[in-house]
Coordinates of C-alpha atoms in Angstrom, one line a residue:
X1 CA 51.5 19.6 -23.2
X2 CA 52.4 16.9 -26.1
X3 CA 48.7 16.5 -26.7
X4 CA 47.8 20.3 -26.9
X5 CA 51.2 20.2 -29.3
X6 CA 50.4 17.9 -31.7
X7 CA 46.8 18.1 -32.4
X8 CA 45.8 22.2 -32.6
X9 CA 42.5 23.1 -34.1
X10 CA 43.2 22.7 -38.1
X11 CA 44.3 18.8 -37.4
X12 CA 41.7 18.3 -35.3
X13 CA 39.4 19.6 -37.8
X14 CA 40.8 16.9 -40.7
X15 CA 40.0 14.0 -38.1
X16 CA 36.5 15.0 -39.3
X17 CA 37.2 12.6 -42.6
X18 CA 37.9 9.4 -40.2
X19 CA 34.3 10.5 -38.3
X20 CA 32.2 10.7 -41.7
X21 CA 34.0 7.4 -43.2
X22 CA 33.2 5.7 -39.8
X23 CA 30.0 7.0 -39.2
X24 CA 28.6 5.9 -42.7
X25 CA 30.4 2.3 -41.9
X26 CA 28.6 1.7 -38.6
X27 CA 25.2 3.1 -39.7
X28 CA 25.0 0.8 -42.7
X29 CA 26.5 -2.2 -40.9
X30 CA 24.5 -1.6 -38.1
X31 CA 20.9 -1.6 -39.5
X32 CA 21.6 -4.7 -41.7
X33 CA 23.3 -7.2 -38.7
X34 CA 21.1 -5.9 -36.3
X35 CA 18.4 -7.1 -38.9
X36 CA 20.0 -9.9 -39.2
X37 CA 19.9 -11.0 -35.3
X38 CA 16.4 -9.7 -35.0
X39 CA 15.2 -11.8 -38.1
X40 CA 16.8 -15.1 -36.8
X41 CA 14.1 -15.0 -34.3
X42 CA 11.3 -15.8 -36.5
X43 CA 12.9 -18.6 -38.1
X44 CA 10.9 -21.4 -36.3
X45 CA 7.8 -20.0 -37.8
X46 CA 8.2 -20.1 -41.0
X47 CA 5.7 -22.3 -42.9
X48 CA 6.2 -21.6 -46.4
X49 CA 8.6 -22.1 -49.3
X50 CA 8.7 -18.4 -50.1
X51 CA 9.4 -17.2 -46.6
X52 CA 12.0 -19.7 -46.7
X53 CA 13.6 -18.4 -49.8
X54 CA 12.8 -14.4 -49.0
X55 CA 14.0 -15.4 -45.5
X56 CA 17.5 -16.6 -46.7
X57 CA 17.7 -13.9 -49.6
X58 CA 17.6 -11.1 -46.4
X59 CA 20.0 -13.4 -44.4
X60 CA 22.5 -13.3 -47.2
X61 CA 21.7 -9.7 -48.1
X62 CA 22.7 -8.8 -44.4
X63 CA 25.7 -10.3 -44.9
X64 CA 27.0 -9.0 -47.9
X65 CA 26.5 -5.5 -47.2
X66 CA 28.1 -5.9 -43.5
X67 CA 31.5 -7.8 -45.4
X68 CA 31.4 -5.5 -48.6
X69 CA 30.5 -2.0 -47.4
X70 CA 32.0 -2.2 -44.3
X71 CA 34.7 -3.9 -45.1
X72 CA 35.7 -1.6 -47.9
X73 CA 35.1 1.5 -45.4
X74 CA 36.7 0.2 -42.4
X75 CA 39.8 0.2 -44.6
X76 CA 39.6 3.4 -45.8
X77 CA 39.3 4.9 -42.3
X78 CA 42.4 3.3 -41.5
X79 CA 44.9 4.1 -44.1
X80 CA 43.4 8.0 -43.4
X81 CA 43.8 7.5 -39.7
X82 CA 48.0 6.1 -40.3
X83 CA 48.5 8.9 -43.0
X84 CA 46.9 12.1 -40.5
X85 CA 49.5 10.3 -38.0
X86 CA 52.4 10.5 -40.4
X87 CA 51.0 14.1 -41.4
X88 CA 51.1 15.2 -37.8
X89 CA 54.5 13.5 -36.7
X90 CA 55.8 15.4 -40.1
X91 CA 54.2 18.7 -39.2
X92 CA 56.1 18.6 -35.7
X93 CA 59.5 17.0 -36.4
X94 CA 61.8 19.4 -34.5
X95 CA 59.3 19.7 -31.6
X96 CA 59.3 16.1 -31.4
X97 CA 63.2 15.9 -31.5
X98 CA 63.3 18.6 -28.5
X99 CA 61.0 16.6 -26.6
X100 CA 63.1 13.7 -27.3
X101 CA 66.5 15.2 -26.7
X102 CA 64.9 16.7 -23.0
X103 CA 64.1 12.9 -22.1
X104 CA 60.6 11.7 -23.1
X105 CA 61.2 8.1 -24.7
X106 CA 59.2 7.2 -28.0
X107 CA 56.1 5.4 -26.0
X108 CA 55.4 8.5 -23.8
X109 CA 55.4 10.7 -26.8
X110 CA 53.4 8.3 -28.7
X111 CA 50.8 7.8 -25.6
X112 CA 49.5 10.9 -26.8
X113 CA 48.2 10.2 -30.1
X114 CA 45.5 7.7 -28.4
X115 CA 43.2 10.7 -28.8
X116 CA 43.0 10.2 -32.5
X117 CA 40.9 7.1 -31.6
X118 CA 38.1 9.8 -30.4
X119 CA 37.5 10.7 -34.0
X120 CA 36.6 7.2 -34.4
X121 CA 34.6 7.2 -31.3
X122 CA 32.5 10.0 -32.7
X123 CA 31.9 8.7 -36.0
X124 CA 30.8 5.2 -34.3
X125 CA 28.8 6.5 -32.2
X126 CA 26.8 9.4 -34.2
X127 CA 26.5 6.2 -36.8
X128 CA 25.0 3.9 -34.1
X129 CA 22.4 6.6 -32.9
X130 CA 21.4 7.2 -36.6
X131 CA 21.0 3.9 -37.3
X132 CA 18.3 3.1 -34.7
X133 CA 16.6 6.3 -35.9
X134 CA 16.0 5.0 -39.1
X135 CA 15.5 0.7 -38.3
X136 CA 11.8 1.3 -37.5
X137 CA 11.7 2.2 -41.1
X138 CA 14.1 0.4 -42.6
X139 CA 12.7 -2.8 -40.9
X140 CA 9.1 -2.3 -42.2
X141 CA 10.7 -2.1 -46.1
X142 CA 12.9 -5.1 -45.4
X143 CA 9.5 -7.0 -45.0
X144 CA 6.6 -4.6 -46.6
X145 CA 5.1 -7.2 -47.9
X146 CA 4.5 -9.6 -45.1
X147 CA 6.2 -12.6 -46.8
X148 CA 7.9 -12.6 -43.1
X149 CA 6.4 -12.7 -39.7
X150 CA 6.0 -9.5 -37.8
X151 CA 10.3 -8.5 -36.7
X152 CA 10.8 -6.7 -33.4
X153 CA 13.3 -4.2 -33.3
X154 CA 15.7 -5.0 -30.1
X155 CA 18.5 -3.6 -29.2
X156 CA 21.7 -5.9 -29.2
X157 CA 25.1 -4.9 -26.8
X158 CA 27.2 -7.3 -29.1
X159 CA 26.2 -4.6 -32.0
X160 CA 27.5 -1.7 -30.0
X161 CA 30.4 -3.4 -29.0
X162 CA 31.3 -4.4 -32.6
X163 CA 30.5 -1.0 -34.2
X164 CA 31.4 1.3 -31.1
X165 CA 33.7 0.0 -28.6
X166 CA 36.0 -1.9 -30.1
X167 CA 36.9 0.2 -33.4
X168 CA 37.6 2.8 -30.8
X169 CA 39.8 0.8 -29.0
X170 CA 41.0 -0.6 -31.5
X171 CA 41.7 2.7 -33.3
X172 CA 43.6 4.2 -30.5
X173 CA 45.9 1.5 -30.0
X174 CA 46.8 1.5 -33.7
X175 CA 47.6 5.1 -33.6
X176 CA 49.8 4.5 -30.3
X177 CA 51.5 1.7 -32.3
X178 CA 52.2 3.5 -35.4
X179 CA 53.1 6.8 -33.3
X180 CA 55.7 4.8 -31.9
X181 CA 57.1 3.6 -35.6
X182 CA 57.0 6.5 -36.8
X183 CA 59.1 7.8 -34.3
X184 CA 61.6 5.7 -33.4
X185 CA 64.3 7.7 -35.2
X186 CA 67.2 9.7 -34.2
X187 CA 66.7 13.0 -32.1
X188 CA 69.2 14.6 -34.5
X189 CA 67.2 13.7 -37.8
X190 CA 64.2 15.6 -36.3
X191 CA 66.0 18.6 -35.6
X192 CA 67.9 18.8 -38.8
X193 CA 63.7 18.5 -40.3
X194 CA 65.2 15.5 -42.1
X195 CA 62.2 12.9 -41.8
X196 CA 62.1 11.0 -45.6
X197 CA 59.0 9.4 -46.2
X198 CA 60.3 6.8 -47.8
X199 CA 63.4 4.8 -49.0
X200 CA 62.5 4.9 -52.3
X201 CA 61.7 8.5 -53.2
X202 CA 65.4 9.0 -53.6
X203 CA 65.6 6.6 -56.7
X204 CA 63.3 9.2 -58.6
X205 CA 65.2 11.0 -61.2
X206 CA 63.7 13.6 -63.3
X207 CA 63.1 13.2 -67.0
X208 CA 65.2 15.4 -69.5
X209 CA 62.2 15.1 -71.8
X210 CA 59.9 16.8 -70.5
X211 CA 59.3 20.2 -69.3
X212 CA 59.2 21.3 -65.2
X213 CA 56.0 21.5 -65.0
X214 CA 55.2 18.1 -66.1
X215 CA 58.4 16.2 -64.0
X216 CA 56.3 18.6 -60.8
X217 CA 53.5 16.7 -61.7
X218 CA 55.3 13.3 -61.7
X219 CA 56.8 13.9 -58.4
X220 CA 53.7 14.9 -56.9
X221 CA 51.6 12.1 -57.5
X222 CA 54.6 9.9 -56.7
X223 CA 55.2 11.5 -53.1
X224 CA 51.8 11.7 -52.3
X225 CA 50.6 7.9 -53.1
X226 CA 48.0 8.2 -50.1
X227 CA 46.0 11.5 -51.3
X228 CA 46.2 9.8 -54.8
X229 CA 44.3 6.8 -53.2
X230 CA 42.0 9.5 -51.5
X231 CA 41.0 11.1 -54.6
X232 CA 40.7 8.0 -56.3
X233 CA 38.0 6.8 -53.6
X234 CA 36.4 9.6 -53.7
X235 CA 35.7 9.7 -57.0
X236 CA 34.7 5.7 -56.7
X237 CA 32.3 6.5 -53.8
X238 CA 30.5 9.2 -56.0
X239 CA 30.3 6.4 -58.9
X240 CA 28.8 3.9 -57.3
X241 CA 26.7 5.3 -54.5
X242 CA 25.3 7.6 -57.5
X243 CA 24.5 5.0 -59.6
X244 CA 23.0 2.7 -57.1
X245 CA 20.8 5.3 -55.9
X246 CA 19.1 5.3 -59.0
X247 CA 18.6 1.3 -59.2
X248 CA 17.5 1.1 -55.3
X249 CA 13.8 2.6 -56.6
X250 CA 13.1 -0.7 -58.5
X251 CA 15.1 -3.2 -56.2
X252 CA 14.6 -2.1 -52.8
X253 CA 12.5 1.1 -51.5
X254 CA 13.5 5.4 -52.0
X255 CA 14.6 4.6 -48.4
X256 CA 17.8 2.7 -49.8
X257 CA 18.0 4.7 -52.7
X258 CA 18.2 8.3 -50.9
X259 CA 20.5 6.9 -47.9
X260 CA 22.8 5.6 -50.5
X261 CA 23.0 8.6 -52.3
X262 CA 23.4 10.9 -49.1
X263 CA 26.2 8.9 -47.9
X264 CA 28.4 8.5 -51.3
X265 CA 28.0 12.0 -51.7
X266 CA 29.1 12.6 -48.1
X267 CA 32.1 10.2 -48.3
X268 CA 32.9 11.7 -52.0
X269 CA 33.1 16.2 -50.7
X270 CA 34.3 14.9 -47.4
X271 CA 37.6 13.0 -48.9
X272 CA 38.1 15.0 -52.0
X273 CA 38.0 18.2 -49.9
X274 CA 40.9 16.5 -47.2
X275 CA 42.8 15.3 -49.9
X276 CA 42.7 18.5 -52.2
X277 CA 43.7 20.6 -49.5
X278 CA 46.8 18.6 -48.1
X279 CA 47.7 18.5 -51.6
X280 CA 47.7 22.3 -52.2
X281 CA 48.9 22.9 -48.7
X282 CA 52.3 20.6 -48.9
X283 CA 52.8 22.7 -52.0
X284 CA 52.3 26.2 -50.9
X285 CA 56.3 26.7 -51.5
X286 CA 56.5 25.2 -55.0
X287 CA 53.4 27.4 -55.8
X288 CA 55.2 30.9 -54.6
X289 CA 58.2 30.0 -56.3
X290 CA 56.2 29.0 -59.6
X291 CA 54.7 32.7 -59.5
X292 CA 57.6 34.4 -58.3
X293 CA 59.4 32.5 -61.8
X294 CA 56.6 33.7 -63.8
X295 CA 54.7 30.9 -64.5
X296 CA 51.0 31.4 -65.3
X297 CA 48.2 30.6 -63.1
X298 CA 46.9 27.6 -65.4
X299 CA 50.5 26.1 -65.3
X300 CA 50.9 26.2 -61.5
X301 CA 47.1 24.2 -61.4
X302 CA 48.4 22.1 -63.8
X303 CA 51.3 21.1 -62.0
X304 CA 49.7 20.9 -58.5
X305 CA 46.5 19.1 -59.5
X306 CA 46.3 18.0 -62.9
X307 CA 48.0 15.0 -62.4
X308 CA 44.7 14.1 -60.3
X309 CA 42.1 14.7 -63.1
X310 CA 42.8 11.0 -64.7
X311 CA 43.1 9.4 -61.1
X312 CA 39.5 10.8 -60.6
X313 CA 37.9 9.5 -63.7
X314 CA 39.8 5.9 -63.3
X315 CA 38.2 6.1 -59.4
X316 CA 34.7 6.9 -61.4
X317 CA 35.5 4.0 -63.5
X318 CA 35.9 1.8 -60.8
X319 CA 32.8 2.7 -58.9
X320 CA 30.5 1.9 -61.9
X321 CA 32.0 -1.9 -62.4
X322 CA 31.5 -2.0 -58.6
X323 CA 28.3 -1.3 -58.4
X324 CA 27.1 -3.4 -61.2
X325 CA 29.2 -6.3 -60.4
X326 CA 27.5 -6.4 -56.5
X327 CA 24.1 -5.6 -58.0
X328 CA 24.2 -8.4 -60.4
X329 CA 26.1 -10.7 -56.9
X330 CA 22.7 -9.8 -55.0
X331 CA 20.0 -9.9 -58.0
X332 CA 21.5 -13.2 -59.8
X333 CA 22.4 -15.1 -57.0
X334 CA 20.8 -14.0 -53.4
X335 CA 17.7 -12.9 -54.9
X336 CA 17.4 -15.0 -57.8
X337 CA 14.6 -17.4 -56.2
X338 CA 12.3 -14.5 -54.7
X339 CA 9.4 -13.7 -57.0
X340 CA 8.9 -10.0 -57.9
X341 CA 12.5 -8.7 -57.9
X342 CA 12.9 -7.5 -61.5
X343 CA 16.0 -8.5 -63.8
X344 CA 18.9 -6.1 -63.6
X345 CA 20.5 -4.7 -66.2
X346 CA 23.2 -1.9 -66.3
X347 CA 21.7 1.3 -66.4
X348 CA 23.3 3.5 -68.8
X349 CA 21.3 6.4 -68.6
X350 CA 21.7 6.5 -64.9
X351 CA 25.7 6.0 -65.9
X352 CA 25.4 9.1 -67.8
X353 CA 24.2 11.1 -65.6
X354 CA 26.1 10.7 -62.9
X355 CA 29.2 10.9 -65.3
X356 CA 27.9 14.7 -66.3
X357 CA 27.1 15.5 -62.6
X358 CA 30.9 14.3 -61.6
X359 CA 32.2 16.2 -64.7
X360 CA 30.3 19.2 -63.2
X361 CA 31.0 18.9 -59.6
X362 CA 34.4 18.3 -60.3
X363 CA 35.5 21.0 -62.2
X364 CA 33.6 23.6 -60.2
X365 CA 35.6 22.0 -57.1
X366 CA 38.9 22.5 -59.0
X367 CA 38.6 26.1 -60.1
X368 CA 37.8 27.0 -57.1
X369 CA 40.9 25.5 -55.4
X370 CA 42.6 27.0 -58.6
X371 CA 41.6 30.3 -56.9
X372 CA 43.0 29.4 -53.9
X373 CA 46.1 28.9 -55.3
X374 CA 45.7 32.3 -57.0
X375 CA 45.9 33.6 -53.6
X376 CA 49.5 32.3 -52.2
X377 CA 51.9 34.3 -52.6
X378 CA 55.6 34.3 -51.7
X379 CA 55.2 37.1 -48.7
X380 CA 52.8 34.3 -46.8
X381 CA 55.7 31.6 -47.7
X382 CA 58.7 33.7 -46.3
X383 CA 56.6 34.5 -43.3
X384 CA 56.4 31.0 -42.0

């Protein structure tokens, strides 16, 4: 009953953001360490200096992308898993308090959000299959030029249980945790739909110079630090996976270069659409009353989502220095004794046009949620 509660279809559905972020996470991870235990094994029989070198270059590559990448994802999925938590628990307050004030104690209500660690599961696991789809490939361009004995592909239970079993473990007991946290409050602050966020929102205080629309802005980016950080990755995942893309050609194989650009424009719609519509949907009252007071449709978008449009650009900021910063980490230094790998330098024209695609992408993506705020109206608000 507390399960079917708390998680209807439309929640369910934005647990699909943790499944992307983790299935990209596991099927890059899982490609380069399962390289990595597969090319110990030919280690003894190397004879040469340059399959030495090549052979520690693709050692240290393996590394780098598992710490970096999956690092920086891993991360990510978990500040989105503890914020859909606190989205849920704050969706349901006085059904929580009633289940509360009937008897159930904090742990048995918070039992139920285990399931959230099945978004997880599925990400891991579509991420784990997709993986081994591609190695066949992916191991014949790690080594297309032979510098390297033949490398069998094997398949490794420590990987699985890395990448599969223990994020989803570990994600479910996380979400039990931070269930319980969240909810140890009293029954009588749930039912009065009192639930502050945080201590400190109630220091804010509205600037007399500026105009409500503006001080709206303010707040919102203010009370919504999380789907600022969303946006902001988004944004930086579009940047750099973009821009890679178009460097992978000369460094590594088309291979690299199209799976990088798949999954950064995956991560980007997939968390810019989350983000975008929590922010329009936790707004839906502010919006009505905006239209019902006469303000104009380019005002209420300004309000609601302008505050954004610099957060997006500083996330695309960030993504470029990222990306040239590891590219120079792996052509400088891991690769900087193998002969044939060409000096890299920052491509600006590749820069630009991503910039122009983002510039594109992401005002198309805003007018249209400026349409959808068109469409709210005070009769939907007063129906709730």
């Amino acid at each position: 009953m507390v399960i079917s509660m708390l998680i209807g279809m439309k929640h369910a559905a934005k647990l699909v953001g943790i499944s992307v972020i983790s299935c990209c996470a596991v099927l890059v991870c899982t490609m380069f360490l399962n390289f990595y235990l597969d090319i110990r094994s030919v280690r003894g029989e190397l004879t040469s200096e340059l399959s030495v070198i090549f052979y520690n270059a693709q050692v240290s590559t393996a590394k780098v992308v598992c710490l970096v990448s999956g690092g920086c994802l891993l991360i990510t999925s978990i500040v989105m898993l503890l914020f859909y938590i606190k989205h849920s628990i704050d969706t349901h307050k006085k059904e929580l308090g009633i289940l509360k004030a009937l008897g159930y104690s904090n742990l048995r209500i918070a039992k139920s959000f285990w399931v959230f660690g099945i978004s997880a599961f599925m990400g891991t696991a579509a991420g784990f299959g997709g993986a081994f789809l591609l190695m066949p490939r992916f191991y014949d361009l790690q080594n297309k030029d032979n510098i390297l004995p033949e490398i069998a592909l094997r398949f490794h239970p420590i990987v699985f249980l890395y990448f599969v079993l223990l994020p989803t473990i570990g994600f479910s007991v996380l979400a039990v945790g931070y269930a319980w946290c969240k909810l140890r409050k009293p029954v009588i602050v749930l039912l009065k739909n009192d639930f502050p966020s945080s201590g400190r929102t109630g220091t804010y205080k509205a600037r007399t110079d500026c105009s409500f629309t503006d001080d709206l802005r303010r707040t919102t980016l203010r009370s919504r630090k999380v789907l600022t950080f969303f946006i902001i990755f988004a944004s930086f995942c579009f940047s750099a996976m973009t821009q890679m893309s178009f460097s992978m050609k000369d460094l590594s194989s088309e291979m690299m270069g199209a799976m990088m650009l798949v999954i950064g424009l995956v991560l980007a719609f997939t968390t810019l659409f989350l983000a975008v519509t929590t922010v329009i949907k936790g707004n839906t009252k502010a919006i009505a009353m905006m239209r019902v007071l006469g303000y104009p449709q380019k005002e209420c978008c300004r309000a609601i989502l302008g505050g954004y449009r610099p957060m997006s650009y500083l996330g695309f900021a960030i993504g470029t220095g990222y990306q040239y910063i590891l590219l120079r980490i792996m052509v400088d230094l891991v690769f900087k004794d193998v002969e044939g790998i060409p000096a890299y330098q920052f491509h600006i024209p590749a820069m630009l046009v991503s910039l122009v695609i983002f510039i594109l992408v992401y005002e198309s993506l805003m007018f249209v949620y400026a349409n959808k705020i068109r469409k709210i109206s005070m009769k939907e608000i007063m129906a709730e």
